[in-house]
PDB file of C-alpha atoms in Angstrom:
ATOM      1  CA  MET A   1     -31.172  -7.970  15.262  1.00 37.00           C
ATOM      2  CA  MET A   2     -27.972  -9.981  15.644  1.00 40.00           C
ATOM      3  CA  SER A   3     -26.100  -9.978  18.946  1.00 40.00           C
ATOM      4  CA  ASP A   4     -22.556  -8.672  19.379  1.00 39.00           C
ATOM      5  CA  ALA A   5     -21.328 -12.240  19.833  1.00 40.00           C
ATOM      6  CA  GLN A   6     -22.929 -13.335  16.557  1.00 41.00           C
ATOM      7  CA  ALA A   7     -21.602 -10.316  14.713  1.00 41.00           C
ATOM      8  CA  ALA A   8     -18.060 -11.001  15.861  1.00 42.00           C
ATOM      9  CA  GLN A   9     -17.882 -14.375  14.111  1.00 47.00           C
ATOM     10  CA  PRO A  10     -16.568 -14.995  10.604  1.00 48.00           C
ATOM     11  CA  ALA A  11     -18.634 -16.857   8.038  1.00 44.00           C
ATOM     12  CA  PRO A  12     -19.199 -20.622   8.454  1.00 38.00           C
ATOM     13  CA  PRO A  13     -16.190 -22.808   7.589  1.00 34.00           C
ATOM     14  CA  ALA A  14     -17.593 -23.753   4.191  1.00 30.00           C
ATOM     15  CA  GLN A  15     -17.352 -20.095   3.136  1.00 36.00           C
ATOM     16  CA  ALA A  16     -14.175 -19.173   4.967  1.00 37.00           C
ATOM     17  CA  ALA A  17     -10.696 -19.302   3.535  1.00 38.00           C
ATOM     18  CA  GLN A  18      -8.626 -22.129   4.920  1.00 40.00           C
ATOM     19  CA  PRO A  19      -4.926 -21.633   5.641  1.00 40.00           C
ATOM     20  CA  GLY A  20      -2.974 -22.472   2.517  1.00 38.00           C
ATOM     21  CA  ARG A  21      -6.196 -22.490   0.430  1.00 40.00           C
ATOM     22  CA  THR A  22      -6.646 -18.843  -0.468  1.00 39.00           C
ATOM     23  CA  GLY A  23      -7.935 -19.336  -4.007  1.00 41.00           C
ATOM     24  CA  GLN A  24      -6.144 -18.928  -7.300  1.00 43.00           C
ATOM     25  CA  ALA A  25      -4.974 -15.336  -6.884  1.00 53.00           C
ATOM     26  CA  ALA A  26      -1.209 -15.006  -6.680  1.00 59.00           C
ATOM     27  CA  ALA A  27       0.255 -13.863  -3.379  1.00 69.00           C
ATOM     28  CA  ILE A  28       1.357 -10.252  -3.496  1.00 81.00           C
ATOM     29  CA  LYS A  29       4.339  -8.398  -2.089  1.00 82.00           C
ATOM     30  CA  ARG A  30       5.497  -4.821  -1.783  1.00 83.00           C
ATOM     31  CA  LEU A  31       6.967  -3.351  -4.949  1.00 73.00           C
ATOM     32  CA  ASP A  32      10.466  -3.766  -3.515  1.00 74.00           C
ATOM     33  CA  GLY A  33       9.819  -7.484  -2.910  1.00 75.00           C
ATOM     34  CA  SER A  34       9.481  -7.292   0.874  1.00 83.00           C
ATOM     35  CA  PRO A  35       6.412  -8.746   2.659  1.00 90.00           C
ATOM     36  CA  ILE A  36       3.176  -6.797   2.960  1.00 92.00           C
ATOM     37  CA  ARG A  37       2.521  -5.557   6.518  1.00 95.00           C
ATOM     38  CA  VAL A  38      -1.009  -5.658   7.926  1.00 97.00           C
ATOM     39  CA  LEU A  39      -2.267  -4.530  11.333  1.00 97.00           C
ATOM     40  CA  VAL A  40      -5.396  -6.398  12.513  1.00 97.00           C
ATOM     41  CA  VAL A  41      -7.440  -4.517  15.141  1.00 97.00           C
ATOM     42  CA  ASP A  42     -10.303  -6.289  16.924  1.00 95.00           C
ATOM     43  CA  ASP A  43     -11.225  -6.646  20.593  1.00 93.00           C
ATOM     44  CA  GLU A  44     -12.090 -10.349  20.125  1.00 93.00           C
ATOM     45  CA  PRO A  45      -8.686 -12.096  20.468  1.00 93.00           C
ATOM     46  CA  SER A  46      -9.869 -15.300  18.785  1.00 93.00           C
ATOM     47  CA  LEU A  47     -11.183 -13.405  15.763  1.00 93.00           C
ATOM     48  CA  ALA A  48      -8.065 -11.247  15.475  1.00 94.00           C
ATOM     49  CA  GLU A  49      -5.830 -14.320  15.588  1.00 94.00           C
ATOM     50  CA  LEU A  50      -7.992 -16.154  13.035  1.00 93.00           C
ATOM     51  CA  LEU A  51      -7.624 -13.257  10.615  1.00 94.00           C
ATOM     52  CA  ALA A  52      -3.918 -12.991  11.385  1.00 95.00           C
ATOM     53  CA  SER A  53      -3.315 -16.701  10.706  1.00 93.00           C
ATOM     54  CA  VAL A  54      -4.961 -16.514   7.270  1.00 92.00           C
ATOM     55  CA  LEU A  55      -2.997 -13.397   6.321  1.00 93.00           C
ATOM     56  CA  ARG A  56       0.274 -14.952   7.529  1.00 93.00           C
ATOM     57  CA  TYR A  57      -0.291 -17.828   5.093  1.00 89.00           C
ATOM     58  CA  GLU A  58       0.016 -15.192   2.368  1.00 87.00           C
ATOM     59  CA  GLY A  59       3.567 -14.604   3.554  1.00 89.00           C
ATOM     60  CA  TRP A  60       2.600 -11.243   5.034  1.00 94.00           C
ATOM     61  CA  GLU A  61       3.866  -9.765   8.297  1.00 95.00           C
ATOM     62  CA  ILE A  62       1.001  -9.337  10.768  1.00 97.00           C
ATOM     63  CA  MET A  63       0.545  -7.509  14.054  1.00 97.00           C
ATOM     64  CA  THR A  64      -2.649  -7.505  16.129  1.00 97.00           C
ATOM     65  CA  ALA A  65      -4.164  -5.031  18.585  1.00 97.00           C
ATOM     66  CA  GLY A  66      -7.232  -5.278  20.811  1.00 95.00           C
ATOM     67  CA  ASP A  67      -8.099  -1.635  21.471  1.00 96.00           C
ATOM     68  CA  GLY A  68      -7.713   1.807  19.965  1.00 95.00           C
ATOM     69  CA  ALA A  69      -4.728   2.983  21.987  1.00 96.00           C
ATOM     70  CA  SER A  70      -2.647  -0.120  21.288  1.00 96.00           C
ATOM     71  CA  ALA A  71      -3.656   0.047  17.613  1.00 97.00           C
ATOM     72  CA  VAL A  72      -2.316   3.597  17.296  1.00 97.00           C
ATOM     73  CA  ARG A  73       0.941   2.605  19.031  1.00 96.00           C
ATOM     74  CA  ALA A  74       1.298  -0.489  16.845  1.00 96.00           C
ATOM     75  CA  ALA A  75       0.722   1.520  13.666  1.00 96.00           C
ATOM     76  CA  ARG A  76       3.420   3.986  14.696  1.00 95.00           C
ATOM     77  CA  GLU A  77       5.970   1.233  15.364  1.00 95.00           C
ATOM     78  CA  PHE A  78       4.953  -1.372  12.753  1.00 95.00           C
ATOM     79  CA  ARG A  79       4.262   1.026   9.838  1.00 93.00           C
ATOM     80  CA  PRO A  80       1.676  -1.238   8.160  1.00 95.00           C
ATOM     81  CA  ASP A  81       0.657  -1.063   4.520  1.00 93.00           C
ATOM     82  CA  ALA A  82      -2.938  -1.858   5.501  1.00 95.00           C
ATOM     83  CA  VAL A  83      -5.114  -1.966   8.619  1.00 97.00           C
ATOM     84  CA  VAL A  84      -8.081  -4.290   9.160  1.00 97.00           C
ATOM     85  CA  LEU A  85     -10.025  -2.218  11.665  1.00 95.00           C
ATOM     86  CA  ASP A  86     -13.083  -3.052  13.767  1.00 93.00           C
ATOM     87  CA  ILE A  87     -15.262   0.013  14.332  1.00 90.00           C
ATOM     88  CA  MET A  88     -16.429  -1.039  17.826  1.00 89.00           C
ATOM     89  CA  LEU A  89     -13.483  -1.006  20.259  1.00 93.00           C
ATOM     90  CA  PRO A  90     -13.442  -0.806  24.074  1.00 93.00           C
ATOM     91  CA  ASP A  91     -11.703   2.559  24.513  1.00 95.00           C
ATOM     92  CA  PHE A  92     -12.276   4.699  21.431  1.00 92.00           C
ATOM     93  CA  ASP A  93     -13.780   3.620  18.139  1.00 91.00           C
ATOM     94  CA  GLY A  94     -12.199   2.701  14.845  1.00 92.00           C
ATOM     95  CA  LEU A  95     -13.010   6.087  13.329  1.00 92.00           C
ATOM     96  CA  GLU A  96     -10.772   7.760  15.889  1.00 94.00           C
ATOM     97  CA  VAL A  97      -8.078   5.135  15.268  1.00 95.00           C
ATOM     98  CA  LEU A  98      -8.266   5.958  11.562  1.00 93.00           C
ATOM     99  CA  ARG A  99      -7.940   9.679  12.231  1.00 93.00           C
ATOM    100  CA  ARG A 100      -4.863   9.253  14.441  1.00 94.00           C
ATOM    101  CA  VAL A 101      -3.139   6.695  12.204  1.00 94.00           C
ATOM    102  CA  ARG A 102      -3.650   8.777   9.075  1.00 90.00           C
ATOM    103  CA  GLN A 103      -2.001  11.764  10.752  1.00 90.00           C
ATOM    104  CA  GLU A 104       1.304   9.883  10.583  1.00 88.00           C
ATOM    105  CA  SER A 105       0.625   7.471   7.699  1.00 87.00           C
ATOM    106  CA  PRO A 106      -1.739   9.271   5.301  1.00 85.00           C
ATOM    107  CA  HIS A 107      -1.590   6.594   2.602  1.00 84.00           C
ATOM    108  CA  VAL A 108      -2.179   3.439   4.664  1.00 91.00           C
ATOM    109  CA  CYS A 109      -5.085   1.329   3.339  1.00 91.00           C
ATOM    110  CA  VAL A 110      -7.937   0.791   5.834  1.00 93.00           C
ATOM    111  CA  LEU A 111     -10.517  -1.993   5.646  1.00 93.00           C
ATOM    112  CA  PHE A 112     -13.282  -1.581   8.231  1.00 91.00           C
ATOM    113  CA  LEU A 113     -15.098  -4.466   9.939  1.00 88.00           C
ATOM    114  CA  THR A 114     -18.722  -3.564  10.735  1.00 82.00           C
ATOM    115  CA  ALA A 115     -21.828  -5.294  12.053  1.00 75.00           C
ATOM    116  CA  LYS A 116     -24.155  -6.412   9.268  1.00 57.00           C
ATOM    117  CA  ASP A 117     -27.024  -4.185  10.361  1.00 61.00           C
ATOM    118  CA  ALA A 118     -24.914  -1.120  11.261  1.00 63.00           C
ATOM    119  CA  VAL A 119     -25.522   0.927   8.103  1.00 68.00           C
ATOM    120  CA  ASP A 120     -24.578   4.151   9.857  1.00 73.00           C
ATOM    121  CA  ASP A 121     -21.203   2.670  10.827  1.00 70.00           C
ATOM    122  CA  ARG A 122     -20.464   1.700   7.245  1.00 68.00           C
ATOM    123  CA  VAL A 123     -21.385   5.134   5.935  1.00 75.00           C
ATOM    124  CA  ALA A 124     -19.387   6.846   8.694  1.00 76.00           C
ATOM    125  CA  GLY A 125     -16.349   4.664   8.014  1.00 72.00           C
ATOM    126  CA  ILE A 126     -16.224   5.435   4.309  1.00 74.00           C
ATOM    127  CA  THR A 127     -17.001   9.119   4.899  1.00 75.00           C
ATOM    128  CA  ALA A 128     -14.151   9.320   7.417  1.00 77.00           C
ATOM    129  CA  GLY A 129     -11.707   8.046   4.811  1.00 80.00           C
ATOM    130  CA  GLY A 130     -11.870   4.268   5.100  1.00 85.00           C
ATOM    131  CA  ASP A 131     -11.061   2.548   1.797  1.00 86.00           C
ATOM    132  CA  ASP A 132     -13.518  -0.341   2.072  1.00 86.00           C
ATOM    133  CA  TYR A 133     -15.493  -2.425   4.565  1.00 85.00           C
ATOM    134  CA  VAL A 134     -16.757  -5.964   5.148  1.00 87.00           C
ATOM    135  CA  THR A 135     -19.696  -6.871   7.351  1.00 85.00           C
ATOM    136  CA  LYS A 136     -19.756  -9.428  10.143  1.00 83.00           C
ATOM    137  CA  PRO A 137     -20.193 -12.344   9.778  1.00 82.00           C
ATOM    138  CA  PHE A 138     -17.707 -12.287   6.917  1.00 84.00           C
ATOM    139  CA  SER A 139     -15.816 -14.662   4.658  1.00 84.00           C
ATOM    140  CA  LEU A 140     -12.095 -14.762   5.385  1.00 88.00           C
ATOM    141  CA  GLU A 141     -11.494 -15.131   1.656  1.00 84.00           C
ATOM    142  CA  GLU A 142     -13.413 -11.892   1.065  1.00 86.00           C
ATOM    143  CA  VAL A 143     -11.241 -10.022   3.572  1.00 91.00           C
ATOM    144  CA  LEU A 144      -8.122 -11.307   1.837  1.00 89.00           C
ATOM    145  CA  ALA A 145      -9.429 -10.454  -1.639  1.00 86.00           C
ATOM    146  CA  ARG A 146     -10.419  -6.943  -0.591  1.00 87.00           C
ATOM    147  CA  LEU A 147      -7.006  -6.329   0.972  1.00 91.00           C
ATOM    148  CA  ARG A 148      -5.272  -7.503  -2.192  1.00 87.00           C
ATOM    149  CA  GLY A 149      -7.420  -5.148  -4.237  1.00 82.00           C
ATOM    150  CA  LEU A 150      -6.830  -2.158  -1.963  1.00 85.00           C
ATOM    151  CA  LEU A 151      -3.058  -2.629  -1.950  1.00 86.00           C
ATOM    152  CA  ARG A 152      -2.814  -3.004  -5.697  1.00 78.00           C
ATOM    153  CA  ARG A 153      -5.081  -0.049  -6.458  1.00 75.00           C
ATOM    154  CA  ALA A 154      -3.015   2.083  -4.081  1.00 76.00           C
ATOM    155  CA  GLY A 155       0.112   1.138  -6.035  1.00 72.00           C
ATOM    156  CA  LEU A 156       1.707  -0.407  -2.941  1.00 74.00           C
ATOM    157  CA  ALA A 157       1.960  -4.023  -4.070  1.00 73.00           C
ATOM    158  CA  ARG A 158       1.953  -6.422  -6.983  1.00 67.00           C
ATOM    159  CA  ALA A 159       1.490 -10.147  -7.496  1.00 66.00           C
ATOM    160  CA  ARG A 160       4.477 -12.440  -7.622  1.00 59.00           C
ATOM    161  CA  GLY A 161       5.437 -12.818 -11.263  1.00 59.00           C
ATOM    162  CA  GLU A 162       3.743  -9.628 -12.427  1.00 63.00           C
ATOM    163  CA  THR A 163       5.956  -7.443 -14.582  1.00 68.00           C
ATOM    164  CA  GLN A 164       3.900  -4.262 -14.497  1.00 80.00           C
ATOM    165  CA  LEU A 165       4.334  -1.349 -12.099  1.00 84.00           C
ATOM    166  CA  VAL A 166       1.508   1.170 -11.786  1.00 87.00           C
ATOM    167  CA  VAL A 167       1.509   4.585 -10.099  1.00 89.00           C
ATOM    168  CA  GLY A 168      -1.544   6.664 -10.948  1.00 88.00           C
ATOM    169  CA  ASP A 169      -1.816   6.776 -14.757  1.00 90.00           C
ATOM    170  CA  LEU A 170       1.855   5.868 -15.182  1.00 93.00           C
ATOM    171  CA  THR A 171       2.557   2.220 -16.062  1.00 91.00           C
ATOM    172  CA  MET A 172       5.774   0.310 -16.649  1.00 90.00           C
ATOM    173  CA  ASP A 173       6.065  -3.175 -18.145  1.00 86.00           C
ATOM    174  CA  GLU A 174       9.425  -4.323 -16.851  1.00 81.00           C
ATOM    175  CA  ASP A 175       9.750  -7.283 -19.224  1.00 76.00           C
ATOM    176  CA  ALA A 176       8.724  -5.388 -22.358  1.00 82.00           C
ATOM    177  CA  ARG A 177      10.576  -2.299 -21.081  1.00 87.00           C
ATOM    178  CA  GLU A 178       7.629  -0.107 -22.048  1.00 91.00           C
ATOM    179  CA  VAL A 179       6.406   2.949 -20.166  1.00 94.00           C
ATOM    180  CA  ARG A 180       3.084   4.706 -20.712  1.00 93.00           C
ATOM    181  CA  ARG A 181       1.558   7.845 -19.230  1.00 93.00           C
ATOM    182  CA  GLY A 182      -2.127   7.308 -19.819  1.00 89.00           C
ATOM    183  CA  ASP A 183      -2.372   5.991 -23.391  1.00 87.00           C
ATOM    184  CA  GLU A 184       0.836   7.664 -24.539  1.00 92.00           C
ATOM    185  CA  LEU A 185       4.003   5.575 -24.976  1.00 93.00           C
ATOM    186  CA  VAL A 186       7.053   7.214 -23.370  1.00 94.00           C
ATOM    187  CA  ASP A 187      10.454   6.618 -24.955  1.00 93.00           C
ATOM    188  CA  LEU A 188      13.199   6.327 -22.311  1.00 93.00           C
ATOM    189  CA  THR A 189      16.919   5.635 -22.406  1.00 92.00           C
ATOM    190  CA  ALA A 190      18.254   2.681 -20.402  1.00 88.00           C
ATOM    191  CA  THR A 191      19.354   4.931 -17.528  1.00 90.00           C
ATOM    192  CA  GLU A 192      16.086   6.867 -17.491  1.00 93.00           C
ATOM    193  CA  PHE A 193      14.212   3.562 -17.377  1.00 92.00           C
ATOM    194  CA  GLU A 194      16.216   2.312 -14.375  1.00 90.00           C
ATOM    195  CA  LEU A 195      15.746   5.613 -12.541  1.00 94.00           C
ATOM    196  CA  LEU A 196      12.008   5.560 -13.162  1.00 95.00           C
ATOM    197  CA  ARG A 197      11.793   1.902 -12.133  1.00 90.00           C
ATOM    198  CA  PHE A 198      13.439   2.721  -8.787  1.00 90.00           C
ATOM    199  CA  LEU A 199      10.999   5.593  -8.230  1.00 93.00           C
ATOM    200  CA  MET A 200       7.997   3.450  -9.196  1.00 91.00           C
ATOM    201  CA  ARG A 201       9.040   0.624  -6.891  1.00 85.00           C
ATOM    202  CA  ASN A 202       9.001   3.131  -4.034  1.00 87.00           C
ATOM    203  CA  PRO A 203       5.846   5.221  -4.619  1.00 87.00           C
ATOM    204  CA  ARG A 204       5.202   8.041  -2.140  1.00 86.00           C
ATOM    205  CA  ARG A 205       8.595   7.381  -0.532  1.00 88.00           C
ATOM    206  CA  VAL A 206      11.090  10.243  -0.521  1.00 91.00           C
ATOM    207  CA  LEU A 207      14.370   8.966  -1.970  1.00 91.00           C
ATOM    208  CA  SER A 208      17.608  10.806  -1.326  1.00 90.00           C
ATOM    209  CA  LYS A 209      20.128  11.521  -4.069  1.00 89.00           C
ATOM    210  CA  ALA A 210      22.532   9.161  -2.300  1.00 87.00           C
ATOM    211  CA  GLN A 211      19.982   6.324  -2.405  1.00 87.00           C
ATOM    212  CA  ILE A 212      19.303   6.944  -6.091  1.00 89.00           C
ATOM    213  CA  LEU A 213      22.997   7.076  -6.970  1.00 86.00           C
ATOM    214  CA  ASP A 214      23.658   3.854  -5.100  1.00 81.00           C
ATOM    215  CA  ARG A 215      20.740   1.955  -6.680  1.00 81.00           C
ATOM    216  CA  VAL A 216      20.790   3.301 -10.244  1.00 84.00           C
ATOM    217  CA  TRP A 217      24.451   4.163 -10.799  1.00 79.00           C
ATOM    218  CA  ASN A 218      26.074   2.099  -8.017  1.00 66.00           C
ATOM    219  CA  TYR A 219      28.094   5.125  -6.954  1.00 58.00           C
ATOM    220  CA  ASP A 220      29.091   5.996  -3.432  1.00 50.00           C
ATOM    221  CA  PHE A 221      27.691   9.436  -2.685  1.00 47.00           C
ATOM    222  CA  GLY A 222      30.352  12.051  -3.269  1.00 52.00           C
ATOM    223  CA  GLY A 223      29.972  14.989  -5.591  1.00 52.00           C
ATOM    224  CA  GLN A 224      27.727  13.246  -8.127  1.00 69.00           C
ATOM    225  CA  ALA A 225      24.400  14.780  -7.125  1.00 73.00           C
ATOM    226  CA  HIS A 226      24.256  16.704 -10.400  1.00 84.00           C
ATOM    227  CA  VAL A 227      23.875  13.390 -12.262  1.00 87.00           C
ATOM    228  CA  VAL A 228      20.647  12.653 -10.374  1.00 91.00           C
ATOM    229  CA  GLU A 229      19.370  16.201 -10.882  1.00 91.00           C
ATOM    230  CA  LEU A 230      20.094  15.979 -14.612  1.00 92.00           C
ATOM    231  CA  TYR A 231      18.279  12.687 -15.127  1.00 94.00           C
ATOM    232  CA  ILE A 232      15.338  13.737 -12.973  1.00 95.00           C
ATOM    233  CA  SER A 233      14.969  16.744 -15.289  1.00 94.00           C
ATOM    234  CA  TYR A 234      15.074  14.406 -18.322  1.00 94.00           C
ATOM    235  CA  LEU A 235      12.323  12.239 -16.796  1.00 96.00           C
ATOM    236  CA  ARG A 236      10.157  15.235 -15.967  1.00 95.00           C
ATOM    237  CA  LYS A 237      10.288  16.429 -19.574  1.00 95.00           C
ATOM    238  CA  LYS A 238       9.085  13.033 -20.762  1.00 95.00           C
ATOM    239  CA  ILE A 239       6.728  11.980 -17.941  1.00 94.00           C
ATOM    240  CA  ASP A 240       5.290  15.247 -16.649  1.00 91.00           C
ATOM    241  CA  ALA A 241       5.315  17.474 -19.739  1.00 85.00           C
ATOM    242  CA  ASN A 242       1.919  19.193 -20.120  1.00 85.00           C
ATOM    243  CA  ARG A 243       0.435  16.951 -17.406  1.00 89.00           C
ATOM    244  CA  GLU A 244      -0.085  17.123 -13.674  1.00 91.00           C
ATOM    245  CA  PRO A 245       3.358  16.257 -12.248  1.00 93.00           C
ATOM    246  CA  LEU A 246       4.130  12.895 -10.678  1.00 95.00           C
ATOM    247  CA  ILE A 247       7.778  13.578  -9.781  1.00 95.00           C
ATOM    248  CA  HIS A 248       8.238  16.026  -6.909  1.00 95.00           C
ATOM    249  CA  THR A 249      11.289  17.582  -5.278  1.00 94.00           C
ATOM    250  CA  VAL A 250      11.489  17.574  -1.489  1.00 92.00           C
ATOM    251  CA  ARG A 251      13.968  20.342  -0.846  1.00 90.00           C
ATOM    252  CA  GLY A 252      17.023  19.298   1.064  1.00 88.00           C
ATOM    253  CA  VAL A 253      15.966  15.639   1.023  1.00 89.00           C
ATOM    254  CA  GLY A 254      15.421  14.198  -2.453  1.00 92.00           C
ATOM    255  CA  TYR A 255      12.624  13.166  -4.799  1.00 95.00           C
ATOM    256  CA  VAL A 256       9.287  11.383  -4.569  1.00 94.00           C
ATOM    257  CA  LEU A 257       6.979   9.842  -7.171  1.00 94.00           C
ATOM    258  CA  LYS A 258       3.288   9.873  -6.281  1.00 90.00           C
ATOM    259  CA  PRO A 259      -0.030   9.749  -8.135  1.00 87.00           C
ATOM    260  CA  ALA A 260      -1.488  13.030  -9.302  1.00 79.00           C
ATOM    261  CA  SER A 261      -4.158  14.337  -6.967  1.00 66.00           C
TER     262      SER A 261
END
C-alpha cells in the first residue's frame, strides 16, 4: 500500500503538464469572456501550488486553501467555477467541504483528489455529489483536461474561438446565427436572438430587467420593463413550447436560463 507522502505526489515529470505546454486544447473562458475561477484545496502546500501554477498558465484565476475551514471561507469569497478538492484534510474532510460549499454555490464543479487505493473514498465522493475524481499520483495534464470537460459540460465555459453556446439541450451558433432546441431549429428575430444570447452567456444567473434592457436594448432603466416581459414571452413560446421550460421568472428580481432538470 502506498504511503501518504507517495500518494500526495503528482505523476513523474514525463507525464505531467509543463507550464505553457498544456496540449493542443484551446484555453477556455467563462461565457462572458472573463477568466475561469478555480479553488485548489490540498493540505500539501507544494502540491497545491504546483496545481495552481499549471492552472494559472491557462489564464485562469486561482486561489488555494490548505484545510476545510479555509476552503469554505475561500469559496464564499472567491465564488469559484470549479474546486479541485482533496478528500483527506486536517480538520474536516473534502466531503464536508463539498456539502458546505454546495449550500451556497449549488452548481460549482468539484473534482476530487483521492489516493489510488482508496476505492471507498472515490465512491463516497461521487455519491456525495462530486462531478469527477483523479487518483494520486496523477498527471497534471489529466487534471486540466478533466476540469475543462467539467466546465464545458456544465455550460459554464467555452474555448476561445468557439462560436457555440450550449445550455442543456439548447444550442446557439453565434456565427451562423442558428438556435436549436434538441434537433429542432428555432427561428428567432434579431432582437430575440440577442436576448437569448445574453441569457445563454449567463446560465443559472438571475438577470434583472434593468440588466437586460441595458445589454440588449442599451436603454437606461425607466419604464421600459414591459419590453423585456414581452420579448421573454416571445422566447418562451419558441424555446419552451411543449417542452420542459428553460426560462424561469424570479419574482421581483428578473429572469434566469438554466438546463431542464
